[in-house]
């Protein structure tokens, strides 16, 4: 049979992160072929893809076991039929971010810290993503909007921390990041910069010496919050980039989402924390699923979540235990689910 698809991008030491970012796998048929999955999954994948497009970068694809439809990493990226179902309580803007959206590109919900949506782009489309319906088009952070954001930050001395979010903020260029950081550094009351990113996990090539030196040269105390959900997402490469970040004085944390069929198992969560620590990363949050339309099949109910967490607590030292939390709109902080 003729294969009409391009092969997945072959990676060597010269493959740039920009190449990897622009050559993601976006076609369900290609994904199924590359991963040697049963052809029966194609139709469902196409249905899900029409809701929220398939997108997976090659380095992440390479961590998925071929021929295993139950692979926990595959489940995070393979579109399925169930995503098209309307389930009561699962909505397009589960965190009511639209109402906290004072300015384009800026979300100020909590005291002292402000979230900035740098870009709608991501290297991967996680099926459970709470921003799968977010109107990024209306939140374009162009030069004009950026000046407004700077003014907002400048005028509010209670803000000490800026959080780069997205999409994935590291999907933008080093030049843009460096310029934004330089602009922010001129605001005296800002002291911390936080970057929420999944790229070091799904496209580790993004963490270049050039990028690291931007953070190293900043006057800000810098925190990077990665996003890994399963121990298979962490490998030697993760440890290597974390040590680069640490030598640039960056604190490296991880947040996960509790996902049915991915990590709703105490052994998996335990191994995740241990592997994170081995790679130099501390667990920060374990979030319950935000009720976003199309992701109901990932939900773990609260009772089970609390039970899992209770068991996890007996197996791990306190410093390896993430906080089990969720975001409830209108609350002044994340809400912890355990005492
Ligand atoms: C989650 C979130 C933060 C960060 O909360 P922390 O508890 O400090 O990690 C800040 N702003 C917004 C809008 C958020 O959703
Ligand atoms: S990386 Fe984060 S923002 Fe991007 S699709 Fe995944 S969960 Fe959503």
mmCIF file of C-alpha atoms and ligand atoms in Angstrom:
data_model
loop_
_atom_site.group_PDB
_atom_site.id
_atom_site.type_symbol
_atom_site.label_atom_id
_atom_site.label_comp_id
_atom_site.label_asym_id
_atom_site.label_seq_id
_atom_site.Cartn_x
_atom_site.Cartn_y
_atom_site.Cartn_z
ATOM 1 C CA UNK A 1 0.000 0.000 0.000
ATOM 2 C CA UNK A 2 1.263 3.429 -0.819
ATOM 3 C CA UNK A 3 1.871 5.721 2.051
ATOM 4 C CA UNK A 4 0.983 9.231 0.980
ATOM 5 C CA UNK A 5 2.045 10.875 4.223
ATOM 6 C CA UNK A 6 5.341 12.447 5.008
ATOM 7 C CA UNK A 7 7.271 10.554 7.642
ATOM 8 C CA UNK A 8 7.419 12.056 11.094
ATOM 9 C CA UNK A 9 10.232 14.553 11.248
ATOM 10 C CA UNK A 10 13.540 12.785 11.805
ATOM 11 C CA UNK A 11 15.255 14.427 14.721
ATOM 12 C CA UNK A 12 18.972 14.834 15.079
ATOM 13 C CA UNK A 13 21.123 17.273 17.027
ATOM 14 C CA UNK A 14 20.706 19.896 14.331
ATOM 15 C CA UNK A 15 16.924 19.943 14.350
ATOM 16 C CA UNK A 16 15.857 23.308 15.721
ATOM 17 C CA UNK A 17 12.920 23.772 18.038
ATOM 18 C CA UNK A 18 11.333 26.028 15.426
ATOM 19 C CA UNK A 19 11.437 23.179 12.902
ATOM 20 C CA UNK A 20 9.945 20.799 15.434
ATOM 21 C CA UNK A 21 7.233 23.304 16.282
ATOM 22 C CA UNK A 22 6.248 23.795 12.649
ATOM 23 C CA UNK A 23 6.311 20.073 11.796
ATOM 24 C CA UNK A 24 3.861 18.680 14.319
ATOM 25 C CA UNK A 25 1.594 15.773 13.403
ATOM 26 C CA UNK A 26 -1.865 17.156 12.670
ATOM 27 C CA UNK A 27 -3.499 14.478 10.560
ATOM 28 C CA UNK A 28 -5.379 11.700 12.392
ATOM 29 C CA UNK A 29 -4.671 9.219 9.609
ATOM 30 C CA UNK A 30 -0.962 9.887 9.784
ATOM 31 C CA UNK A 31 -0.958 9.547 13.560
ATOM 32 C CA UNK A 32 -2.713 6.199 13.374
ATOM 33 C CA UNK A 33 -0.218 4.931 10.818
ATOM 34 C CA UNK A 34 2.841 6.188 12.635
ATOM 35 C CA UNK A 35 1.717 4.649 15.910
ATOM 36 C CA UNK A 36 0.434 1.449 14.267
ATOM 37 C CA UNK A 37 -3.007 1.796 15.805
ATOM 38 C CA UNK A 38 -6.077 -0.102 14.646
ATOM 39 C CA UNK A 39 -7.731 1.651 11.706
ATOM 40 C CA UNK A 40 -11.088 1.576 13.548
ATOM 41 C CA UNK A 41 -9.956 4.554 15.590
ATOM 42 C CA UNK A 42 -9.729 6.807 12.556
ATOM 43 C CA UNK A 43 -13.324 7.901 12.380
ATOM 44 C CA UNK A 44 -13.467 8.859 16.047
ATOM 45 C CA UNK A 45 -10.156 10.661 15.698
ATOM 46 C CA UNK A 46 -11.558 12.681 12.798
ATOM 47 C CA UNK A 47 -14.683 13.565 14.759
ATOM 48 C CA UNK A 48 -12.622 14.728 17.744
ATOM 49 C CA UNK A 49 -10.205 16.539 15.458
ATOM 50 C CA UNK A 50 -13.072 18.603 14.054
ATOM 51 C CA UNK A 51 -13.847 19.797 17.617
ATOM 52 C CA UNK A 52 -10.257 20.630 18.548
ATOM 53 C CA UNK A 53 -7.527 19.810 16.123
ATOM 54 C CA UNK A 54 -4.993 17.063 16.622
ATOM 55 C CA UNK A 55 -1.498 18.365 17.249
ATOM 56 C CA UNK A 56 1.500 16.471 18.522
ATOM 57 C CA UNK A 57 5.201 17.249 18.205
ATOM 58 C CA UNK A 58 7.615 14.483 17.220
ATOM 59 C CA UNK A 59 9.574 14.342 20.505
ATOM 60 C CA UNK A 60 6.327 13.614 22.364
ATOM 61 C CA UNK A 61 5.174 11.142 19.732
ATOM 62 C CA UNK A 62 8.414 9.241 20.264
ATOM 63 C CA UNK A 63 7.508 8.672 23.916
ATOM 64 C CA UNK A 64 4.309 6.842 22.939
ATOM 65 C CA UNK A 65 4.413 3.062 22.663
ATOM 66 C CA UNK A 66 3.444 1.846 19.196
ATOM 67 C CA UNK A 67 0.354 -0.281 18.836
ATOM 68 C CA UNK A 68 -0.914 0.421 22.353
ATOM 69 C CA UNK A 69 -4.276 2.133 22.282
ATOM 70 C CA UNK A 70 -4.178 2.433 26.082
ATOM 71 C CA UNK A 71 -0.875 4.272 26.206
ATOM 72 C CA UNK A 72 -1.320 7.055 28.804
ATOM 73 C CA UNK A 73 0.439 9.610 26.589
ATOM 74 C CA UNK A 74 -1.597 8.652 23.550
ATOM 75 C CA UNK A 75 -4.789 9.212 25.497
ATOM 76 C CA UNK A 76 -3.744 12.817 26.085
ATOM 77 C CA UNK A 77 -3.415 13.597 22.372
ATOM 78 C CA UNK A 78 -5.650 11.224 20.377
ATOM 79 C CA UNK A 79 -8.976 12.864 19.460
ATOM 80 C CA UNK A 80 -11.955 10.589 20.085
ATOM 81 C CA UNK A 81 -15.653 10.426 19.309
ATOM 82 C CA UNK A 82 -16.701 11.250 22.893
ATOM 83 C CA UNK A 83 -15.358 14.796 22.523
ATOM 84 C CA UNK A 84 -18.333 15.690 20.356
ATOM 85 C CA UNK A 85 -20.841 14.799 23.079
ATOM 86 C CA UNK A 86 -22.557 17.565 24.979
ATOM 87 C CA UNK A 87 -22.531 16.727 28.675
ATOM 88 C CA UNK A 88 -24.449 18.927 31.136
ATOM 89 C CA UNK A 89 -22.070 20.959 33.291
ATOM 90 C CA UNK A 90 -19.243 20.857 30.743
ATOM 91 C CA UNK A 91 -18.938 24.281 29.211
ATOM 92 C CA UNK A 92 -16.734 26.272 26.862
ATOM 93 C CA UNK A 93 -15.350 28.711 29.465
ATOM 94 C CA UNK A 94 -15.202 26.636 32.674
ATOM 95 C CA UNK A 95 -13.048 29.139 34.549
ATOM 96 C CA UNK A 96 -15.088 32.177 33.586
ATOM 97 C CA UNK A 97 -11.906 33.751 32.321
ATOM 98 C CA UNK A 98 -13.813 35.969 29.975
ATOM 99 C CA UNK A 99 -15.116 38.042 32.900
ATOM 100 C CA UNK A 100 -11.644 38.436 34.428
ATOM 101 C CA UNK A 101 -10.267 39.519 31.093
ATOM 102 C CA UNK A 102 -9.827 43.231 31.882
ATOM 103 C CA UNK A 103 -7.570 43.838 28.951
ATOM 104 C CA UNK A 104 -6.770 41.807 25.937
ATOM 105 C CA UNK A 105 -4.090 39.304 26.887
ATOM 106 C CA UNK A 106 -4.308 39.889 30.623
ATOM 107 C CA UNK A 107 -6.128 37.976 33.369
ATOM 108 C CA UNK A 108 -5.986 39.427 36.861
ATOM 109 C CA UNK A 109 -7.887 37.174 39.254
ATOM 110 C CA UNK A 110 -5.612 36.780 42.265
ATOM 111 C CA UNK A 111 -3.916 39.342 44.463
ATOM 112 C CA UNK A 112 -0.341 40.169 43.626
ATOM 113 C CA UNK A 113 -0.095 38.151 40.439
ATOM 114 C CA UNK A 114 -1.259 38.633 36.912
ATOM 115 C CA UNK A 115 -1.488 36.146 34.108
ATOM 116 C CA UNK A 116 -0.517 37.232 30.623
ATOM 117 C CA UNK A 117 -1.615 35.286 27.573
ATOM 118 C CA UNK A 118 1.372 35.685 25.278
ATOM 119 C CA UNK A 119 0.049 33.542 22.471
ATOM 120 C CA UNK A 120 -2.694 31.100 21.639
ATOM 121 C CA UNK A 121 -0.198 28.726 20.089
ATOM 122 C CA UNK A 122 0.846 25.474 21.701
ATOM 123 C CA UNK A 123 3.184 22.741 20.532
ATOM 124 C CA UNK A 124 0.601 20.134 21.445
ATOM 125 C CA UNK A 125 -3.144 20.013 21.753
ATOM 126 C CA UNK A 126 -3.988 18.236 24.993
ATOM 127 C CA UNK A 127 -7.459 16.825 24.679
ATOM 128 C CA UNK A 128 -8.446 17.871 28.219
ATOM 129 C CA UNK A 129 -7.236 21.449 27.783
ATOM 130 C CA UNK A 130 -9.468 23.915 29.615
ATOM 131 C CA UNK A 131 -8.682 26.528 26.986
ATOM 132 C CA UNK A 132 -9.785 24.355 24.081
ATOM 133 C CA UNK A 133 -12.528 26.855 23.304
ATOM 134 C CA UNK A 134 -10.732 30.016 24.369
ATOM 135 C CA UNK A 135 -11.146 32.842 21.859
ATOM 136 C CA UNK A 136 -7.454 33.469 21.333
ATOM 137 C CA UNK A 137 -8.187 35.442 18.189
ATOM 138 C CA UNK A 138 -9.805 38.108 20.353
ATOM 139 C CA UNK A 139 -6.836 38.055 22.705
ATOM 140 C CA UNK A 140 -4.067 38.961 20.390
ATOM 141 C CA UNK A 141 -1.258 40.523 22.328
ATOM 142 C CA UNK A 142 0.032 42.917 19.702
ATOM 143 C CA UNK A 143 2.266 45.936 20.406
ATOM 144 C CA UNK A 144 -0.721 48.150 21.234
ATOM 145 C CA UNK A 145 -2.222 45.657 23.698
ATOM 146 C CA UNK A 146 1.199 45.094 25.222
ATOM 147 C CA UNK A 147 1.518 48.809 25.980
ATOM 148 C CA UNK A 148 -1.870 48.648 27.699
ATOM 149 C CA UNK A 149 -0.754 45.640 29.732
ATOM 150 C CA UNK A 150 2.394 47.497 30.775
ATOM 151 C CA UNK A 151 0.331 50.479 31.842
ATOM 152 C CA UNK A 152 -2.011 48.293 33.864
ATOM 153 C CA UNK A 153 0.928 46.659 35.641
ATOM 154 C CA UNK A 154 2.654 49.966 36.177
ATOM 155 C CA UNK A 155 -0.465 51.504 37.746
ATOM 156 C CA UNK A 156 -1.060 48.699 40.255
ATOM 157 C CA UNK A 157 1.664 48.503 42.846
ATOM 158 C CA UNK A 158 0.066 45.510 44.519
ATOM 159 C CA UNK A 159 1.252 43.325 41.649
ATOM 160 C CA UNK A 160 4.623 41.694 42.251
ATOM 161 C CA UNK A 161 4.489 38.674 39.972
ATOM 162 C CA UNK A 162 3.864 38.283 36.271
ATOM 163 C CA UNK A 163 2.912 34.891 34.919
ATOM 164 C CA UNK A 164 3.571 34.120 31.267
ATOM 165 C CA UNK A 165 0.881 31.785 30.051
ATOM 166 C CA UNK A 166 -0.907 30.894 26.863
ATOM 167 C CA UNK A 167 -1.295 28.751 24.860
ATOM 168 C CA UNK A 168 2.324 28.088 25.579
ATOM 169 C CA UNK A 169 4.425 31.194 26.164
ATOM 170 C CA UNK A 170 7.538 29.377 24.967
ATOM 171 C CA UNK A 171 5.969 28.933 21.539
ATOM 172 C CA UNK A 172 7.110 32.534 20.988
ATOM 173 C CA UNK A 173 10.585 33.609 19.942
ATOM 174 C CA UNK A 174 13.456 34.406 22.274
ATOM 175 C CA UNK A 175 13.563 37.915 20.869
ATOM 176 C CA UNK A 176 9.998 38.608 21.814
ATOM 177 C CA UNK A 177 10.387 37.066 25.258
ATOM 178 C CA UNK A 178 13.575 39.028 25.915
ATOM 179 C CA UNK A 179 11.923 42.280 24.850
ATOM 180 C CA UNK A 180 8.893 41.654 27.050
ATOM 181 C CA UNK A 181 11.063 40.824 30.046
ATOM 182 C CA UNK A 182 13.107 43.979 29.479
ATOM 183 C CA UNK A 183 9.906 46.048 29.419
ATOM 184 C CA UNK A 184 8.625 44.404 32.592
ATOM 185 C CA UNK A 185 11.912 44.928 34.418
ATOM 186 C CA UNK A 186 11.358 48.664 34.176
ATOM 187 C CA UNK A 187 8.370 48.360 36.507
ATOM 188 C CA UNK A 188 9.965 48.601 39.956
ATOM 189 C CA UNK A 189 7.315 46.786 42.024
ATOM 190 C CA UNK A 190 7.543 43.607 39.909
ATOM 191 C CA UNK A 191 9.911 41.095 41.485
ATOM 192 C CA UNK A 192 8.979 37.676 40.133
ATOM 193 C CA UNK A 193 8.492 36.179 36.721
ATOM 194 C CA UNK A 194 6.745 32.865 36.341
ATOM 195 C CA UNK A 195 6.478 30.851 33.124
ATOM 196 C CA UNK A 196 3.802 28.198 32.757
ATOM 197 C CA UNK A 197 4.883 25.895 29.960
ATOM 198 C CA UNK A 198 4.532 22.357 28.684
ATOM 199 C CA UNK A 199 7.248 22.773 26.056
ATOM 200 C CA UNK A 200 10.160 21.443 28.142
ATOM 201 C CA UNK A 201 8.180 18.185 28.411
ATOM 202 C CA UNK A 202 6.816 17.886 24.881
ATOM 203 C CA UNK A 203 9.545 19.675 22.936
ATOM 204 C CA UNK A 204 12.638 19.876 25.171
ATOM 205 C CA UNK A 205 14.752 21.264 22.307
ATOM 206 C CA UNK A 206 13.081 24.611 23.134
ATOM 207 C CA UNK A 207 15.336 25.081 26.159
ATOM 208 C CA UNK A 208 18.403 26.415 24.383
ATOM 209 C CA UNK A 209 21.415 28.142 25.962
ATOM 210 C CA UNK A 210 20.132 31.383 24.377
ATOM 211 C CA UNK A 211 16.800 31.036 26.124
ATOM 212 C CA UNK A 212 18.370 30.104 29.435
ATOM 213 C CA UNK A 213 20.650 33.125 29.303
ATOM 214 C CA UNK A 214 17.641 35.454 28.969
ATOM 215 C CA UNK A 215 16.403 34.197 32.321
ATOM 216 C CA UNK A 216 19.841 34.178 33.835
ATOM 217 C CA UNK A 217 20.364 37.829 32.921
ATOM 218 C CA UNK A 218 17.014 38.988 34.247
ATOM 219 C CA UNK A 219 16.737 40.803 37.570
ATOM 220 C CA UNK A 220 13.587 38.797 38.319
ATOM 221 C CA UNK A 221 13.366 35.787 40.579
ATOM 222 C CA UNK A 222 12.205 33.252 38.067
ATOM 223 C CA UNK A 223 9.986 30.227 38.401
ATOM 224 C CA UNK A 224 9.140 27.778 35.679
ATOM 225 C CA UNK A 225 6.065 25.598 36.138
ATOM 226 C CA UNK A 226 6.176 22.618 33.797
ATOM 227 C CA UNK A 227 3.259 20.378 32.965
ATOM 228 C CA UNK A 228 3.728 16.607 32.984
ATOM 229 C CA UNK A 229 0.970 14.176 33.880
ATOM 230 C CA UNK A 230 2.605 10.786 33.611
ATOM 231 C CA UNK A 231 6.049 9.370 34.479
ATOM 232 C CA UNK A 232 6.582 8.322 30.827
ATOM 233 C CA UNK A 233 6.725 12.006 29.913
ATOM 234 C CA UNK A 234 9.908 12.443 31.930
ATOM 235 C CA UNK A 235 13.265 11.191 30.718
ATOM 236 C CA UNK A 236 16.986 11.977 30.881
ATOM 237 C CA UNK A 237 16.468 14.948 28.619
ATOM 238 C CA UNK A 238 14.104 16.449 31.222
ATOM 239 C CA UNK A 239 16.826 16.201 33.849
ATOM 240 C CA UNK A 240 19.360 17.736 31.510
ATOM 241 C CA UNK A 241 17.287 20.820 30.746
ATOM 242 C CA UNK A 242 16.243 21.235 34.362
ATOM 243 C CA UNK A 243 19.862 21.399 35.429
ATOM 244 C CA UNK A 244 20.486 24.094 32.798
ATOM 245 C CA UNK A 245 17.552 26.061 34.134
ATOM 246 C CA UNK A 246 18.725 25.627 37.685
ATOM 247 C CA UNK A 247 22.168 26.879 36.839
ATOM 248 C CA UNK A 248 20.383 30.011 35.590
ATOM 249 C CA UNK A 249 18.780 30.267 39.069
ATOM 250 C CA UNK A 250 15.351 29.214 37.873
ATOM 251 C CA UNK A 251 13.125 27.319 40.319
ATOM 252 C CA UNK A 252 11.485 24.430 38.480
ATOM 253 C CA UNK A 253 8.075 23.088 39.523
ATOM 254 C CA UNK A 254 5.467 20.869 37.894
ATOM 255 C CA UNK A 255 1.714 20.892 37.711
ATOM 256 C CA UNK A 256 -0.408 17.977 36.574
ATOM 257 C CA UNK A 257 -4.032 17.344 35.846
ATOM 258 C CA UNK A 258 -5.693 14.291 37.351
ATOM 259 C CA UNK A 259 -6.948 12.403 34.302
ATOM 260 C CA UNK A 260 -8.948 9.233 34.081
ATOM 261 C CA UNK A 261 -7.084 6.566 32.161
ATOM 262 C CA UNK A 262 -3.818 8.531 32.377
ATOM 263 C CA UNK A 263 -2.773 8.991 35.994
ATOM 264 C CA UNK A 264 -5.760 8.078 38.188
ATOM 265 C CA UNK A 265 -3.740 5.469 40.005
ATOM 266 C CA UNK A 266 -1.729 5.911 43.169
ATOM 267 C CA UNK A 267 1.325 4.031 41.871
ATOM 268 C CA UNK A 268 1.458 6.210 38.761
ATOM 269 C CA UNK A 269 1.210 9.405 40.799
ATOM 270 C CA UNK A 270 3.875 8.187 43.196
ATOM 271 C CA UNK A 271 6.257 7.340 40.352
ATOM 272 C CA UNK A 272 5.505 10.704 38.725
ATOM 273 C CA UNK A 273 6.562 12.616 41.846
ATOM 274 C CA UNK A 274 9.677 10.482 42.237
ATOM 275 C CA UNK A 275 10.725 10.863 38.622
ATOM 276 C CA UNK A 276 10.109 14.598 38.748
ATOM 277 C CA UNK A 277 12.328 14.873 41.786
ATOM 278 C CA UNK A 278 15.028 12.765 40.171
ATOM 279 C CA UNK A 279 14.914 15.219 37.246
ATOM 280 C CA UNK A 280 15.258 18.154 39.658
ATOM 281 C CA UNK A 281 11.616 19.244 39.652
ATOM 282 C CA UNK A 282 9.254 19.643 42.598
ATOM 283 C CA UNK A 283 5.549 18.766 42.311
ATOM 284 C CA UNK A 284 3.385 21.874 42.763
ATOM 285 C CA UNK A 285 -0.272 21.263 41.900
ATOM 286 C CA UNK A 286 -2.365 18.259 40.973
ATOM 287 C CA UNK A 287 -5.482 19.806 39.458
ATOM 288 C CA UNK A 288 -8.815 18.147 39.057
ATOM 289 C CA UNK A 289 -10.232 18.454 35.578
ATOM 290 C CA UNK A 290 -11.878 21.718 34.637
ATOM 291 C CA UNK A 291 -15.324 20.938 33.264
ATOM 292 C CA UNK A 292 -14.596 21.914 29.708
ATOM 293 C CA UNK A 293 -16.889 20.723 26.963
ATOM 294 C CA UNK A 294 -15.427 17.695 25.177
ATOM 295 C CA UNK A 295 -13.297 16.437 28.078
ATOM 296 C CA UNK A 296 -15.846 14.759 30.368
ATOM 297 C CA UNK A 297 -14.352 11.313 29.718
ATOM 298 C CA UNK A 298 -11.218 12.405 31.604
ATOM 299 C CA UNK A 299 -13.080 13.256 34.787
ATOM 300 C CA UNK A 300 -12.166 11.636 38.101
ATOM 301 C CA UNK A 301 -14.862 12.412 40.664
ATOM 302 C CA UNK A 302 -13.949 14.301 43.830
ATOM 303 C CA UNK A 303 -14.483 11.379 46.148
ATOM 304 C CA UNK A 304 -12.053 9.226 44.199
ATOM 305 C CA UNK A 305 -9.597 12.093 43.814
ATOM 306 C CA UNK A 306 -9.519 12.683 47.561
ATOM 307 C CA UNK A 307 -9.145 8.981 48.235
ATOM 308 C CA UNK A 308 -6.263 8.656 45.769
ATOM 309 C CA UNK A 309 -4.613 11.661 47.293
ATOM 310 C CA UNK A 310 -4.980 10.290 50.808
ATOM 311 C CA UNK A 311 -3.214 7.101 49.737
ATOM 312 C CA UNK A 312 -0.512 9.057 47.944
ATOM 313 C CA UNK A 313 0.112 11.050 51.097
ATOM 314 C CA UNK A 314 0.981 7.860 52.995
ATOM 315 C CA UNK A 315 3.520 6.826 50.337
ATOM 316 C CA UNK A 316 5.508 9.993 49.737
ATOM 317 C CA UNK A 317 7.540 12.451 51.768
ATOM 318 C CA UNK A 318 5.661 15.718 52.200
ATOM 319 C CA UNK A 319 7.902 17.595 49.785
ATOM 320 C CA UNK A 320 6.957 15.245 46.942
ATOM 321 C CA UNK A 321 3.242 15.683 47.449
ATOM 322 C CA UNK A 322 1.539 18.110 45.042
ATOM 323 C CA UNK A 323 -1.410 20.159 46.293
ATOM 324 C CA UNK A 324 -4.669 18.624 45.125
ATOM 325 C CA UNK A 325 -6.631 21.622 43.915
ATOM 326 C CA UNK A 326 -9.128 23.021 41.517
ATOM 327 C CA UNK A 327 -10.012 26.373 40.190
ATOM 328 C CA UNK A 328 -13.455 27.646 41.097
ATOM 329 C CA UNK A 329 -14.484 30.837 39.311
ATOM 330 C CA UNK A 330 -14.930 33.865 41.585
ATOM 331 C CA UNK A 331 -12.723 32.454 44.358
ATOM 332 C CA UNK A 332 -9.653 34.514 45.303
ATOM 333 C CA UNK A 333 -7.281 31.543 44.997
ATOM 334 C CA UNK A 334 -7.187 27.941 43.860
ATOM 335 C CA UNK A 335 -9.267 25.711 46.134
ATOM 336 C CA UNK A 336 -7.590 22.804 47.918
ATOM 337 C CA UNK A 337 -9.563 19.559 47.962
ATOM 338 C CA UNK A 338 -7.891 18.004 50.958
ATOM 339 C CA UNK A 339 -7.619 19.163 54.567
HETATM 340 C C1 LIG B 1 -3.816 29.645 38.523
HETATM 341 C C2 LIG B 1 -3.737 31.109 38.303
HETATM 342 C C3 LIG B 1 -2.722 31.864 38.914
HETATM 343 C C4 LIG B 1 -1.645 31.255 39.762
HETATM 344 O O1 LIG B 1 -2.119 30.743 40.960
HETATM 345 P P1 LIG B 1 -1.054 30.203 42.025
HETATM 346 O O2 LIG B 1 -1.876 29.595 43.101
HETATM 347 O O3 LIG B 1 -0.240 31.366 42.444
HETATM 348 O O4 LIG B 1 -0.216 29.193 41.296
HETATM 349 C C5 LIG B 1 -2.736 33.242 38.715
HETATM 350 N N1 LIG B 1 -3.673 33.836 37.945
HETATM 351 C C6 LIG B 1 -4.644 33.139 37.347
HETATM 352 C C7 LIG B 1 -5.640 33.860 36.536
HETATM 353 C C8 LIG B 1 -4.698 31.748 37.500
HETATM 354 O O5 LIG B 1 -5.651 31.074 36.855
HETATM 355 S S1 LIG B 2 -0.022 22.644 26.671
HETATM 356 FE FE1 LIG B 2 -1.431 23.507 28.170
HETATM 357 S S2 LIG B 2 -2.475 25.201 27.096
HETATM 358 FE FE2 LIG B 2 -1.490 23.877 25.523
HETATM 359 S S3 LIG B 2 -3.092 22.422 24.924
HETATM 360 FE FE3 LIG B 2 -1.894 21.450 26.559
HETATM 361 S S4 LIG B 2 -3.012 21.936 28.455
HETATM 362 FE FE4 LIG B 2 -3.726 23.358 26.848
#
